[in-house]
XYZ file of C-alpha atoms in Angstrom:
348
model
C -0.001 0.001 0.000
C 2.867 2.371 0.764
C 4.346 1.609 -2.655
C 0.998 2.322 -4.355
C 0.649 5.607 -2.468
C 4.171 6.647 -3.444
C 3.526 5.745 -7.085
C 0.282 7.718 -7.050
C 2.099 10.679 -5.543
C 4.865 10.580 -8.152
C 2.304 10.167 -10.917
C 0.442 13.171 -9.528
C 3.588 15.277 -9.666
C 4.518 14.119 -13.168
C 1.003 14.701 -14.492
C 0.994 18.172 -12.937
C 4.344 18.789 -14.557
C 3.069 17.505 -17.885
C 0.059 19.844 -17.613
C 2.459 22.725 -17.182
C 4.417 21.463 -20.203
C 1.263 20.814 -22.268
C 1.931 23.683 -24.625
C 5.487 22.481 -25.120
C 4.278 18.923 -25.806
C 1.601 20.191 -28.200
C 4.183 22.277 -30.110
C 6.583 19.344 -30.338
C 3.816 17.091 -31.659
C 2.747 19.815 -34.112
C 6.221 19.982 -35.614
C 6.436 16.210 -36.016
C 7.376 14.629 -32.691
C 5.919 11.137 -32.493
C 3.888 9.766 -29.622
C 6.412 6.956 -29.127
C 9.236 9.484 -28.767
C 7.289 11.468 -26.187
C 6.397 8.258 -24.347
C 10.080 7.290 -24.297
C 10.996 10.663 -22.816
C 8.311 10.516 -20.119
C 9.143 6.920 -19.162
C 12.867 7.734 -19.063
C 12.251 10.654 -16.727
C 10.066 8.560 -14.394
C 12.490 5.612 -14.429
C 15.323 7.937 -13.419
C 13.225 9.103 -10.472
C 12.206 5.599 -9.383
C 15.755 4.328 -9.944
C 17.169 6.999 -7.643
C 14.476 6.093 -5.117
C 15.419 2.417 -5.341
C 19.115 3.141 -4.780
C 18.289 5.383 -1.820
C 15.926 2.726 -0.440
C 18.568 -0.021 -0.674
C 21.148 2.161 1.089
C 18.699 3.068 3.866
C 17.499 -0.558 4.177
C 21.058 -1.893 4.523
C 21.921 0.697 7.168
C 18.664 0.061 9.040
C 19.105 -3.718 9.026
C 22.646 -3.394 10.365
C 21.408 -1.095 13.124
C 18.595 -3.482 14.081
C 20.946 -6.480 14.099
C 23.425 -4.578 16.287
C 20.636 -3.698 18.749
C 19.004 -7.149 18.696
C 19.243 -9.223 21.889
C 19.359 -12.365 19.737
C 22.665 -13.586 18.310
C 22.025 -14.741 14.758
C 23.843 -17.883 13.532
C 26.435 -17.608 10.806
C 24.218 -19.418 8.292
C 21.558 -16.717 8.669
C 22.827 -13.160 8.494
C 20.076 -10.566 7.915
C 20.899 -8.054 5.221
C 20.144 -6.798 1.735
C 21.458 -9.471 -0.618
C 21.526 -9.687 -4.403
C 17.984 -11.087 -4.583
C 16.567 -8.168 -2.627
C 18.508 -5.700 -4.782
C 17.337 -7.291 -8.051
C 13.735 -7.376 -6.813
C 13.883 -3.726 -5.760
C 15.354 -2.626 -9.082
C 12.761 -4.640 -11.014
C 9.916 -3.141 -8.998
C 11.335 0.357 -9.456
C 11.493 -0.122 -13.236
C 7.923 -1.394 -13.347
C 6.781 1.537 -11.233
C 8.719 3.933 -13.464
C 7.033 2.548 -16.561
C 3.609 2.718 -14.935
C 4.124 6.217 -13.575
C 5.633 7.466 -16.828
C 2.742 6.276 -18.964
C 0.181 8.130 -16.834
C 0.968 11.586 -18.313
C 1.237 10.036 -21.768
C -2.467 9.181 -21.745
C -3.204 12.911 -21.524
C -1.719 13.431 -24.991
C -4.176 13.445 -27.920
C -3.128 14.170 -31.484
C -6.601 15.114 -32.639
C -6.915 18.237 -30.513
C -3.498 19.854 -30.966
C -5.091 23.121 -32.040
C -7.433 23.101 -29.090
C -4.501 22.428 -26.766
C -2.568 25.396 -28.129
C -5.608 27.672 -27.808
C -6.350 26.447 -24.272
C -2.748 26.952 -23.269
C -2.809 30.482 -24.599
C -6.067 31.244 -22.703
C -4.677 29.774 -19.497
C -7.334 27.073 -19.173
C -4.685 24.429 -18.482
C -4.554 25.561 -14.865
C -8.182 24.659 -14.195
C -7.893 21.240 -15.840
C -4.621 20.556 -14.053
C -6.166 21.566 -10.749
C -9.125 19.200 -11.224
C -6.826 16.342 -12.191
C -4.516 16.895 -9.288
C -7.460 17.176 -6.916
C -8.732 13.806 -8.115
C -5.310 12.251 -7.567
C -5.034 13.795 -4.110
C -8.416 12.296 -3.210
C -7.211 8.879 -4.376
C -4.018 9.224 -2.341
C -5.987 10.157 0.771
C -8.256 7.147 0.214
C -5.244 4.849 -0.124
C -3.695 6.379 3.005
C -6.909 5.699 4.935
C -6.860 2.078 3.743
C -3.234 1.826 4.854
C -4.042 3.274 8.283
C -6.967 0.889 8.756
C -4.841 -2.087 7.693
C -1.983 -1.017 9.974
C -4.318 -0.587 12.947
C -5.853 -4.019 12.346
C -2.389 -5.554 12.087
C -1.325 -3.903 15.355
C -4.433 -5.242 17.076
C -3.750 -8.719 15.686
C -0.148 -8.616 16.918
C -1.297 -7.477 20.373
C -3.838 -10.295 20.535
C -1.245 -12.870 19.484
C 1.244 -11.515 22.032
C -1.415 -11.826 24.742
C -2.116 -15.491 23.975
C -1.021 -17.816 26.759
C 1.091 -20.545 25.077
C 0.497 -22.927 27.986
C 4.163 -22.992 29.020
C 6.670 -20.513 30.427
C 9.315 -19.619 27.796
C 11.263 -17.408 30.194
C 14.925 -18.457 30.610
C 14.463 -21.564 28.464
C 17.197 -22.859 26.169
C 16.473 -25.485 23.517
C 19.221 -27.595 21.976
C 18.701 -29.906 19.025
C 20.836 -33.048 19.190
C 21.297 -35.485 16.329
C 21.864 -38.939 17.836
C 23.284 -41.644 15.540
C 22.007 -45.188 15.820
C 24.787 -47.373 17.263
C 24.981 -50.876 18.693
C 25.769 -51.146 22.372
C 29.074 -52.936 23.087
C 28.819 -56.311 24.834
C 29.422 -56.307 28.581
C 32.640 -58.312 28.093
C 34.075 -55.672 25.786
C 35.010 -55.833 22.095
C 36.586 -58.984 20.642
C 40.341 -59.281 20.650
C 42.050 -57.319 17.918
C 39.241 -54.798 17.502
C 39.501 -51.197 18.660
C 37.448 -50.263 21.707
C 33.925 -49.092 21.033
C 33.171 -45.393 21.407
C 31.630 -44.424 24.729
C 27.859 -44.545 24.879
C 25.989 -41.924 26.895
C 22.446 -42.769 27.944
C 19.724 -40.146 28.203
C 19.843 -40.340 31.987
C 23.575 -39.622 32.001
C 23.029 -36.763 29.574
C 20.400 -35.203 31.829
C 22.611 -35.658 34.896
C 25.586 -33.976 33.237
C 23.535 -31.066 31.904
C 21.766 -30.636 35.230
C 25.128 -30.397 37.013
C 26.088 -27.272 35.030
C 26.075 -24.160 37.181
C 22.965 -22.053 36.672
C 20.879 -24.869 35.191
C 17.677 -25.314 37.187
C 16.042 -28.161 35.244
C 16.720 -30.335 32.208
C 14.397 -32.436 30.072
C 14.395 -34.326 26.780
C 11.791 -34.512 24.044
C 11.583 -35.483 20.421
C 10.263 -31.973 19.687
C 9.605 -28.675 21.408
C 6.582 -26.382 21.201
C 6.207 -24.227 18.079
C 9.096 -25.821 16.149
C 6.788 -27.604 13.660
C 8.291 -31.052 14.179
C 5.261 -32.928 15.518
C 3.858 -36.188 14.155
C 0.274 -37.473 14.190
C -1.097 -40.952 14.908
C -4.549 -42.517 14.893
C -5.832 -43.577 18.288
C -8.241 -46.174 19.666
C -10.010 -45.625 22.986
C -11.001 -48.497 25.237
C -14.725 -48.765 25.889
C -15.816 -46.351 23.164
C -16.457 -48.842 20.390
C -14.911 -48.990 16.967
C -14.417 -45.733 15.126
C -14.867 -45.445 11.393
C -12.232 -44.126 9.041
C -14.000 -40.753 8.972
C -14.227 -40.132 12.737
C -11.240 -42.073 14.021
C -9.409 -39.990 16.658
C -6.107 -38.534 15.586
C -3.603 -37.103 18.053
C -0.230 -35.390 17.816
C 2.265 -37.428 19.806
C 5.350 -36.258 21.691
C 7.941 -38.395 23.464
C 9.323 -36.615 26.519
C 11.276 -37.343 29.671
C 9.594 -37.174 33.115
C 10.881 -33.662 33.875
C 9.621 -32.165 30.619
C 6.478 -30.625 32.087
C 8.122 -29.030 35.123
C 10.987 -27.690 33.003
C 8.585 -25.919 30.644
C 6.286 -24.818 33.462
C 3.298 -26.825 32.195
C 0.838 -27.314 35.082
C -1.035 -30.558 35.592
C -4.815 -30.517 35.660
C -4.877 -33.910 37.320
C -2.608 -36.892 37.723
C 1.176 -37.005 37.719
C 4.211 -37.062 35.501
C 6.027 -40.165 34.286
C 8.089 -42.409 36.519
C 11.547 -43.488 35.420
C 10.331 -47.084 35.426
C 7.646 -46.184 32.858
C 10.175 -45.010 30.240
C 10.581 -47.724 27.595
C 10.505 -48.131 23.809
C 6.946 -49.439 24.164
C 5.424 -47.080 26.743
C 2.640 -48.320 28.987
C 1.764 -44.867 30.355
C 0.758 -41.664 28.603
C -0.041 -38.094 29.585
C -2.749 -36.369 27.562
C -3.717 -32.756 26.987
C -6.751 -31.182 28.577
C -8.383 -30.925 25.141
C -8.134 -34.675 24.540
C -9.515 -35.497 27.977
C -12.437 -33.091 27.576
C -13.274 -34.339 24.087
C -13.379 -38.090 24.789
C -14.159 -38.248 28.522
C -16.401 -35.244 29.219
C -17.371 -35.013 32.882
C -15.252 -38.079 33.745
C -11.889 -38.656 35.351
C -9.575 -39.762 32.540
C -6.937 -41.148 34.901
C -6.683 -44.893 34.378
C -8.401 -44.849 30.974
C -6.565 -46.798 28.304
C -5.729 -45.909 24.719
C -3.633 -47.469 21.985
C -2.255 -46.477 18.628
C -3.942 -47.884 15.560
C -7.175 -49.842 15.544
C -8.714 -51.878 18.338
C -7.686 -55.076 16.535
C -4.040 -54.039 16.246
C -1.336 -55.709 18.321
C -0.117 -52.384 19.693
C -0.031 -52.340 23.513
C -2.611 -50.491 25.589
C -1.381 -47.390 27.406
C -2.878 -46.076 30.642
C -3.420 -42.349 31.172
C -1.505 -41.216 34.265
C -1.859 -37.448 33.928
C -3.624 -34.569 32.191
C -1.713 -31.341 31.494
C -3.079 -27.928 30.734
C -3.680 -27.163 27.063
C -0.540 -25.965 25.283
C 0.021 -24.218 21.950
C 2.270 -26.869 20.482
C 2.025 -26.421 16.722
C 1.035 -22.769 16.329
C 0.313 -19.868 18.635
C -3.201 -19.423 17.238
C -4.991 -22.768 17.411
C -8.219 -23.842 15.796
C -11.114 -24.888 18.080
C -11.514 -28.256 16.346
C -7.846 -29.110 15.867
C -6.468 -32.505 16.855
C -5.338 -32.740 20.488
C -1.928 -33.705 21.846
C -0.746 -36.879 23.572
């Protein structure tokens, strides 16, 4: 919208200038100047203006980005350095040329070969001023209308940002640090050690040892593990069967977003429990027998009931997947996006 307003403003100025030069343009056309030649001149003049604006905009944008990066409390990684790169420069130049062509052709439409005599007579009588004033007034009205649209859109955007900032994500992000670890799949060495003649196996660190070492660092209050973290977009969905609620069809089968976490995950993120408890260390296994569900899932499938002790399993009722008992219900959390849909799939 700002770009449209600027283009309208420049077009207003160029049309006003062309109205002042109308007698000159009429004389040049009378002595043989072609419309294409006049169009070339007008477009060249407007492209010079928009080109200078693009260069000035790139210089100001680069300086502003550097200032914002220097003042930012976030340290950007080396693979992502904010700035004006070649793509941004090419895009800006292309847009400036298109705007120059569009702005330059606006005065050209005021030229008519058929009324050259009338133009010369009007210019001599001074009637160009009244026509120019009406034209410029119309353009000013359009600019004011565009500015009002811009102000309304900006105010709505500010309100939307304020509403999003006021949304409770369901966890406390203050003083949290997330670290993504890529763990290779390795075979555990036998208790007796490697066979004779083979080099010793690399040391293997279990998740419990990892949590103990990280928790021993000075200043660390709590540590937890999970296969994903809120709002990182790395969640996966599974179909669910619920004991005692019959067989669901393919159309209404429950689907949940699953997360594998360590027992201290909820306390580390400040996620309060509605009822129940967190996991026990003895319940952590590749085939878990205990699950913790979100408040949305509990309300949807056990309204007015205590979900603790209810059993669910992945897949269909007939599948060989093990049943899992619900041991806790946590407060609803914004896991996938900060603005959730009322009918979205719950978390498990």
